[in-house]
Every structure is written in structure tokens, then in C-alpha cells.
Coordinates of C-alpha atoms and ligand atoms in Angstrom, one line a residue:
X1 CA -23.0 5.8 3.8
X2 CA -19.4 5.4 3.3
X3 CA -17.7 4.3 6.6
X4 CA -13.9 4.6 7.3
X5 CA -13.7 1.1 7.0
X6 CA -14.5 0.7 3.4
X7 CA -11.2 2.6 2.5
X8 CA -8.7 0.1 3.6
X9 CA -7.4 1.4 6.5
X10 CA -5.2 0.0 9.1
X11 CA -7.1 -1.3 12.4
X12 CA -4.9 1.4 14.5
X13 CA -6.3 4.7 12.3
X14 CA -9.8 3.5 12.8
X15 CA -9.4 2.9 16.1
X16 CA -7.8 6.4 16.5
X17 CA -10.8 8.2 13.8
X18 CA -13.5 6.4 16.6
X19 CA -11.4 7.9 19.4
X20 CA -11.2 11.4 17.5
X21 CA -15.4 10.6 17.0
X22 CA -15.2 10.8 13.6
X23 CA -18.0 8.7 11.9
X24 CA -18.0 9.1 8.6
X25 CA -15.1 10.1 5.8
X26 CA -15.5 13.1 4.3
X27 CA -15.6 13.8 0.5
X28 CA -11.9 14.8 0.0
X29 CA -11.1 11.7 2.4
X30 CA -13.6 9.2 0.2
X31 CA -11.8 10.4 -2.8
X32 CA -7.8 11.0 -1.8
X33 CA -7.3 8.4 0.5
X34 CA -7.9 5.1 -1.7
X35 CA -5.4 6.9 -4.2
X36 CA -2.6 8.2 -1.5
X37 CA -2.8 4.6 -0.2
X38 CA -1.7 3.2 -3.7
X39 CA 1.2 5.8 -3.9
X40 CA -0.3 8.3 -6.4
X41 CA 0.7 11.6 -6.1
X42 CA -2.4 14.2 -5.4
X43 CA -2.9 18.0 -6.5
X44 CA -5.6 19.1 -3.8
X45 CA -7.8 22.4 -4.3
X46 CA -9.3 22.2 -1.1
X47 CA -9.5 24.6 1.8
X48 CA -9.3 24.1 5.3
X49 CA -12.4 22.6 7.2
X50 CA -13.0 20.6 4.2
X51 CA -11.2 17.5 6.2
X52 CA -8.0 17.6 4.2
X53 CA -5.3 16.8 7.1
X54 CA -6.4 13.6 7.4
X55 CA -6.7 13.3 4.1
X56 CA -3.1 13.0 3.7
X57 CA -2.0 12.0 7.3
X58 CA -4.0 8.7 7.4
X59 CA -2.5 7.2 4.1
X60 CA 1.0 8.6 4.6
X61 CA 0.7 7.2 8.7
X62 CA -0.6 3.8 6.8
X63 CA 1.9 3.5 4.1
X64 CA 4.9 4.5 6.7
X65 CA 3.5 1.6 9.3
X66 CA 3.5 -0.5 6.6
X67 CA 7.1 -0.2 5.7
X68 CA 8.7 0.1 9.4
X69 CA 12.3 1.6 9.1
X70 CA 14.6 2.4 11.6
X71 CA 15.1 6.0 12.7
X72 CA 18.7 7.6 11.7
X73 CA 20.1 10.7 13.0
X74 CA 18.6 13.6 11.9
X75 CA 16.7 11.6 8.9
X76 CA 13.0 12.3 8.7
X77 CA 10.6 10.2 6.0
X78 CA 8.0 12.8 5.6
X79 CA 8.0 16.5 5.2
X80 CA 4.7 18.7 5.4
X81 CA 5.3 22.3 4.4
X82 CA 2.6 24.6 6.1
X83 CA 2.7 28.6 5.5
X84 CA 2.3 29.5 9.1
X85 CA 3.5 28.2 12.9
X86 CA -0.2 27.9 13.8
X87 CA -1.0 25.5 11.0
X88 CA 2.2 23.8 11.2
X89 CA 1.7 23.1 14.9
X90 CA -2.2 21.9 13.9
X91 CA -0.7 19.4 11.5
X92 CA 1.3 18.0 13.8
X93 CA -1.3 17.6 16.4
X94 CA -3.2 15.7 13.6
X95 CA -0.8 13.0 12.5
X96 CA -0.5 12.5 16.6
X97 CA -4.0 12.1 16.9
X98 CA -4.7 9.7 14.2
X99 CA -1.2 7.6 14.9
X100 CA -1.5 7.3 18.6
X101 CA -1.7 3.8 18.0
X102 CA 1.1 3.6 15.8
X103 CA 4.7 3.3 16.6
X104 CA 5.7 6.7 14.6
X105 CA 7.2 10.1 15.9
X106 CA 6.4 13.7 14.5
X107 CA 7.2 17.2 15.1
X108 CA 6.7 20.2 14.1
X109 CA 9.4 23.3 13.7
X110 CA 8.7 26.9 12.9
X111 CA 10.6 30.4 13.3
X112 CA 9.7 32.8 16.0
X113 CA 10.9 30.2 18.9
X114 CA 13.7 28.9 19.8
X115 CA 16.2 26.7 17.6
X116 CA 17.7 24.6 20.5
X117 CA 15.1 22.0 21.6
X118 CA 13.9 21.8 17.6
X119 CA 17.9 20.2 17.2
X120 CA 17.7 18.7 19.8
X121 CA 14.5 16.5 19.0
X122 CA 15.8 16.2 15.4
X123 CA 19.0 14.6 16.7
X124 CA 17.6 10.9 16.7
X125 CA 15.5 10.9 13.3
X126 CA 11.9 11.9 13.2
X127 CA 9.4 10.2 11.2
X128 CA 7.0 13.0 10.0
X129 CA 8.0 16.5 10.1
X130 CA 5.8 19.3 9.6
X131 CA 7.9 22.9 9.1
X132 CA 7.0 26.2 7.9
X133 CA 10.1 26.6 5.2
X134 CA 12.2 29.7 6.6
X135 CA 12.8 27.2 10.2
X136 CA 13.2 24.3 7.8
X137 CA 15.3 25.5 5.6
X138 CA 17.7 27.1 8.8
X139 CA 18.2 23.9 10.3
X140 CA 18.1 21.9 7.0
X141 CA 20.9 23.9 5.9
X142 CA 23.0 23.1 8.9
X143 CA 22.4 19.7 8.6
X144 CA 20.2 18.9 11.6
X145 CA 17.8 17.4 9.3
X146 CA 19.3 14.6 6.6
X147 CA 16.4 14.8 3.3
X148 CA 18.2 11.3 1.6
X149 CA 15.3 8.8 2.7
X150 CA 11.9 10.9 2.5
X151 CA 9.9 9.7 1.4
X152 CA 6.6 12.0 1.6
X153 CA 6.5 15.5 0.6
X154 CA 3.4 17.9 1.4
X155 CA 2.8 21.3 0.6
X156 CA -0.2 22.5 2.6
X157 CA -1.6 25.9 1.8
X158 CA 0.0 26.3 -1.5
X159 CA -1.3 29.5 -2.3
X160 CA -0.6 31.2 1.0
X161 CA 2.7 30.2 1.1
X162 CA 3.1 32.2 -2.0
X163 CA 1.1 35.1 -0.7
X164 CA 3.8 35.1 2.5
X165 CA 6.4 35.3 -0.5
X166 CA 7.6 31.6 0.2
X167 CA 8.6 30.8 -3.3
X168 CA 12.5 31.2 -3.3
X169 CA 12.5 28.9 -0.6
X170 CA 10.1 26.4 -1.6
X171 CA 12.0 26.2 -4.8
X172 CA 15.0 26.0 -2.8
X173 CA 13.5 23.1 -0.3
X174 CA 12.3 21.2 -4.0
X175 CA 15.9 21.3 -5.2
X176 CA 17.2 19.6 -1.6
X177 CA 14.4 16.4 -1.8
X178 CA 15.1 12.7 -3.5
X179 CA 13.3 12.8 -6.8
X180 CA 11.7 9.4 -5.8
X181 CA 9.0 10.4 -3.6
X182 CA 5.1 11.1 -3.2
X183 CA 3.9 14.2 -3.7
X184 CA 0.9 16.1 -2.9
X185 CA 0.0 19.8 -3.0
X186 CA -3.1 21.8 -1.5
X187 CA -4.0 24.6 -2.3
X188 CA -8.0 26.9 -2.4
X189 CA -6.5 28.8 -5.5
X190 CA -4.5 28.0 -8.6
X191 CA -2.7 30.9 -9.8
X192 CA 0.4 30.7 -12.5
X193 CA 2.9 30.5 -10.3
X194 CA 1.3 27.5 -8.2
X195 CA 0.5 25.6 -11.3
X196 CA 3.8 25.5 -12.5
X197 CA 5.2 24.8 -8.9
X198 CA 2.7 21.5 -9.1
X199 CA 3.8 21.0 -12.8
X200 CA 7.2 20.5 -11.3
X201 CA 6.7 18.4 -8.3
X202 CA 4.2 16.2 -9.1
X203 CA 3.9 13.2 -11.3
X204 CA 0.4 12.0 -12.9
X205 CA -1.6 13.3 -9.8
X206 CA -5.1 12.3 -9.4
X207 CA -7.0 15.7 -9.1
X208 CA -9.6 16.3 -5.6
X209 CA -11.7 19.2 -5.7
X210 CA -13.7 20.1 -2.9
X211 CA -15.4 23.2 -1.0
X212 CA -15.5 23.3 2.8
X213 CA -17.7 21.1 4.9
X214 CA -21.1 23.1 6.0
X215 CA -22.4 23.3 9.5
X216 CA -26.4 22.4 8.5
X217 CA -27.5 20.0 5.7
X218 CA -29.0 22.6 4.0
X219 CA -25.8 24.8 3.7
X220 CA -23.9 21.5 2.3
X221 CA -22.8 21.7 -1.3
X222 CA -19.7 19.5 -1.4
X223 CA -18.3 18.2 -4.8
X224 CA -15.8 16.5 -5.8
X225 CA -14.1 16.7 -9.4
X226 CA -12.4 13.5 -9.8
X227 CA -10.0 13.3 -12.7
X228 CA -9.5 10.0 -14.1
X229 CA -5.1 8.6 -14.0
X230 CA -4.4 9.1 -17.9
X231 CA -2.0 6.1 -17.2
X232 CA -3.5 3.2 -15.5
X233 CA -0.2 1.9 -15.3
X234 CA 1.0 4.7 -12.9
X235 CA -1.7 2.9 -10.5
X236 CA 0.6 0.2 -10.0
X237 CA 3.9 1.7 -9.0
Ligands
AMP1 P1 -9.1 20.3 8.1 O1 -9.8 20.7 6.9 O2 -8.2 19.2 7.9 O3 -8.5 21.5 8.8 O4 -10.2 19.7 9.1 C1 -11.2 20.5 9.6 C2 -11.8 19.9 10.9 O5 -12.6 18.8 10.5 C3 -10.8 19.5 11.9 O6 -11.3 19.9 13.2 C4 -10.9 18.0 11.9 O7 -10.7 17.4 13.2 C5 -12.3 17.7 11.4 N1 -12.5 16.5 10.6 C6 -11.7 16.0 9.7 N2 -12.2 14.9 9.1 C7 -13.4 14.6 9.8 C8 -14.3 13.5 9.7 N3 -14.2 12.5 8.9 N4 -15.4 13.6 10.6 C9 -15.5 14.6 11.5 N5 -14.6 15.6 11.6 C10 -13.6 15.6 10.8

């Protein structure tokens, strides 16, 4: 049995994983994180229950402890897109969970509340932020929240974000981000349109495929598709 320890995490995550009672990693967690913690990007078809928030919270909360930097005004150093406020608020929850013992701030914004507290809390620099894109790209656009040092960029929920017809401003939020960050994209489908988003953002991703996690063994049938780097070399940026 793979434990969380075999993946090279950070005393603090595994600390926090025992406190959340998580045993064991799960297949898209066995597979991403070694990866994420190496700085690749990832192209994720995975749905939810299948484990994938901490799939990308735990290397991204590792890789930011790592490399402590001091909060600016209204800078953040990770952005997670999620289609809806309910997700985006779950997200959050997450990266708080598994960095409770780390030294890092999050929060998440959507629309359909009000915009003055979300300014105010951007006002001293937030580490993670997790947005759905019409809130982000309000207060973005006003400059409450400074993109030049991210450093992590997540789209959650690829293909729903389309579905809600979140493309313009996806595009729009791709346009506004440093070219020198990682990347990772999830999504259960892969139409055209998603494809050629990920052709766009992401460079040499490692490639997780996985189905959800089951409630009885019998009812498990979890696999992952692992595609090889094509350059080792990306490996070592
Ligand atoms: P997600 O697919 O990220 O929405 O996660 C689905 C659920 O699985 C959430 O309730 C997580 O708290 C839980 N979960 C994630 N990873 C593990 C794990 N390794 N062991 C047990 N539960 C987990």
C-alpha cells in the first residue's frame, strides 16, 4: 500500500492528511503529485470524488512553503479557477485544511455576494486564490488583485466552465497571467474547444486519467493512464 509518506511530502501536509483521516493516497494523488512536486504541468481528466483537490493543493501548498515570499498588496501566487461559487468555496476549504500547518493564506471570491469584504481581504496579498472568473475578472480588472508574481494556475472543472459559457473570459484571464508558471487543467470531458484551451496553456503536461473513487471494493475500477514526459529534460526545470 502506498502511504502519503512515500510521495515526498512536507511533515506539515502529512500531519494535516492524518488530521483530515486520510490513510492512504488515492490513484490521481499516487500519480500527479510526485510530478506537480517537480514543477510539471498536468492535464487532469478526472471528475470530482476521484481525490483530485488535493491532488493539486498538496504540491502547490508544498512547492509555495518551500519558496516563502512575502505577501504584497493585492499580489496573489496561485490562482484556481472553479465554474461555480460552491466549488470555489470547497476549494478553498481544502487548501485550508491541508495547510493548517503552514504559514500560507487563501481565499476564495465569487459573484452573487458582495464585492467589499473580497477587496478588502485582497488588499494585503493572498497567497492562493480560488475565483470563479466573472468575480475574478471584476476585481482583477480594477486592480484589486496584482497577476505579475503567480505563480500557479488551475483550472478546475474545465468542461463545465465551458458549459456555463466561461470561454471569453477564461481566454481573457489567460491573456492577464506571466507566461512563466505551472499549469494544470481538469476536466471529466475533452471536447475541441477544451483541448485547444489546454494546447494553449500547458507546456509538456504529464497526462492523469482517472474515474471516481467507489464506495465498496467491489464497485472500484480506478485506472490510471499515465503518459510518459516526451522530454526528460522538461523533468528538471
Ligand atoms: P475531490 O475529488 O477532490 O472532490 O475529493 C472527494 C472527496 O474525497 C473529498 O471529500 C475529500 O476530502 C476526499 N479525499 C480526497 N483524498 C482522499 C484520501 N486520500 N483519502 C480519503 N479521502 C480523500
Amino acid at each position: 500500500m502506498t502511504h502519503f509518506s512515500s510521495l515526498s511530502l512536507i511533515d506539515p501536509l502529512v500531519r494535516a492528511l492524518e488530521a483530515e483521516g486520510y490513510t492512504k493516497p488515492t490513484p490521481i494523488q499516487q500519480q500527479a503529485i510526485p510530478y506537480l512536486l517537480q514543477g510539471r504541468d498536468l492535464l487532469g481528466f478526472a471528475q470530482t470524488g476521484t481525490g483530485k483537490t488535493a491532488a493539486f493543493s498538496l504540491p502547490i501548498l508544498q512547492r509555495m512553503s518551500n519558496l516563502p515570499k512575502k505577501r504584497k498588496p493585492n499580489a496573489i501566487r496561485a490562482l484556481i479557477l472553479a465554474p461555480t461559487r460552491e466549488l470555489a468555496a470547497q476549494i478553498a476549504d481544502s487548501f485550508k485544511a491541508y495547510g493548517q500547518y503552514l504559514e500560507l493564506t487563501t481565499l476564495a471570491i465569487f459573484g452573487g455576494v458582495g464585492r467589499g469584504k473580497q477587496i478588502t481581504d485582497l488588499a494585503n496579498g493572498i497567497d492562493i486564490l480560488v475565483a470563479t472568473p466573472g468575480r475574478f475578472l471584476d476585481l482583477a480588472n480594477e486592480n484589486h488583485i496584482v497577476l505579475k508574481d503567480l505563480e500557479f494556475f488551475v483550472l478546475d472543472e474545465a468542461d463545465q466552465m465551458f458549459d456555463m459559457g466561461f470561454i471569453h473570459d477564461l481566454r481573457k484571464i489567460v491573456k492577464m497571467i506571466p507566461t512563466k508558471r505551472q499549469t494544470l487543467l481538469f476536466s471529466a470531458t475533452m471536447p475541441t474547444d477544451i483541448a485547444n484551451l489546454a494546447n494553449t496553456i500547458l507546456d509538456n503536461p504529464i497526462k492523469v486519467e482517472v474515474t471516481p473513487i467507489a464506495t465498496t471494493a467491489e464497485k472500484i475500477d480506478q485506472r490510471v493512464i499515465f503518459v510518459e514526459q516526451q522530454n526528460k529534460n522538461a523533468l528538471l526545470k
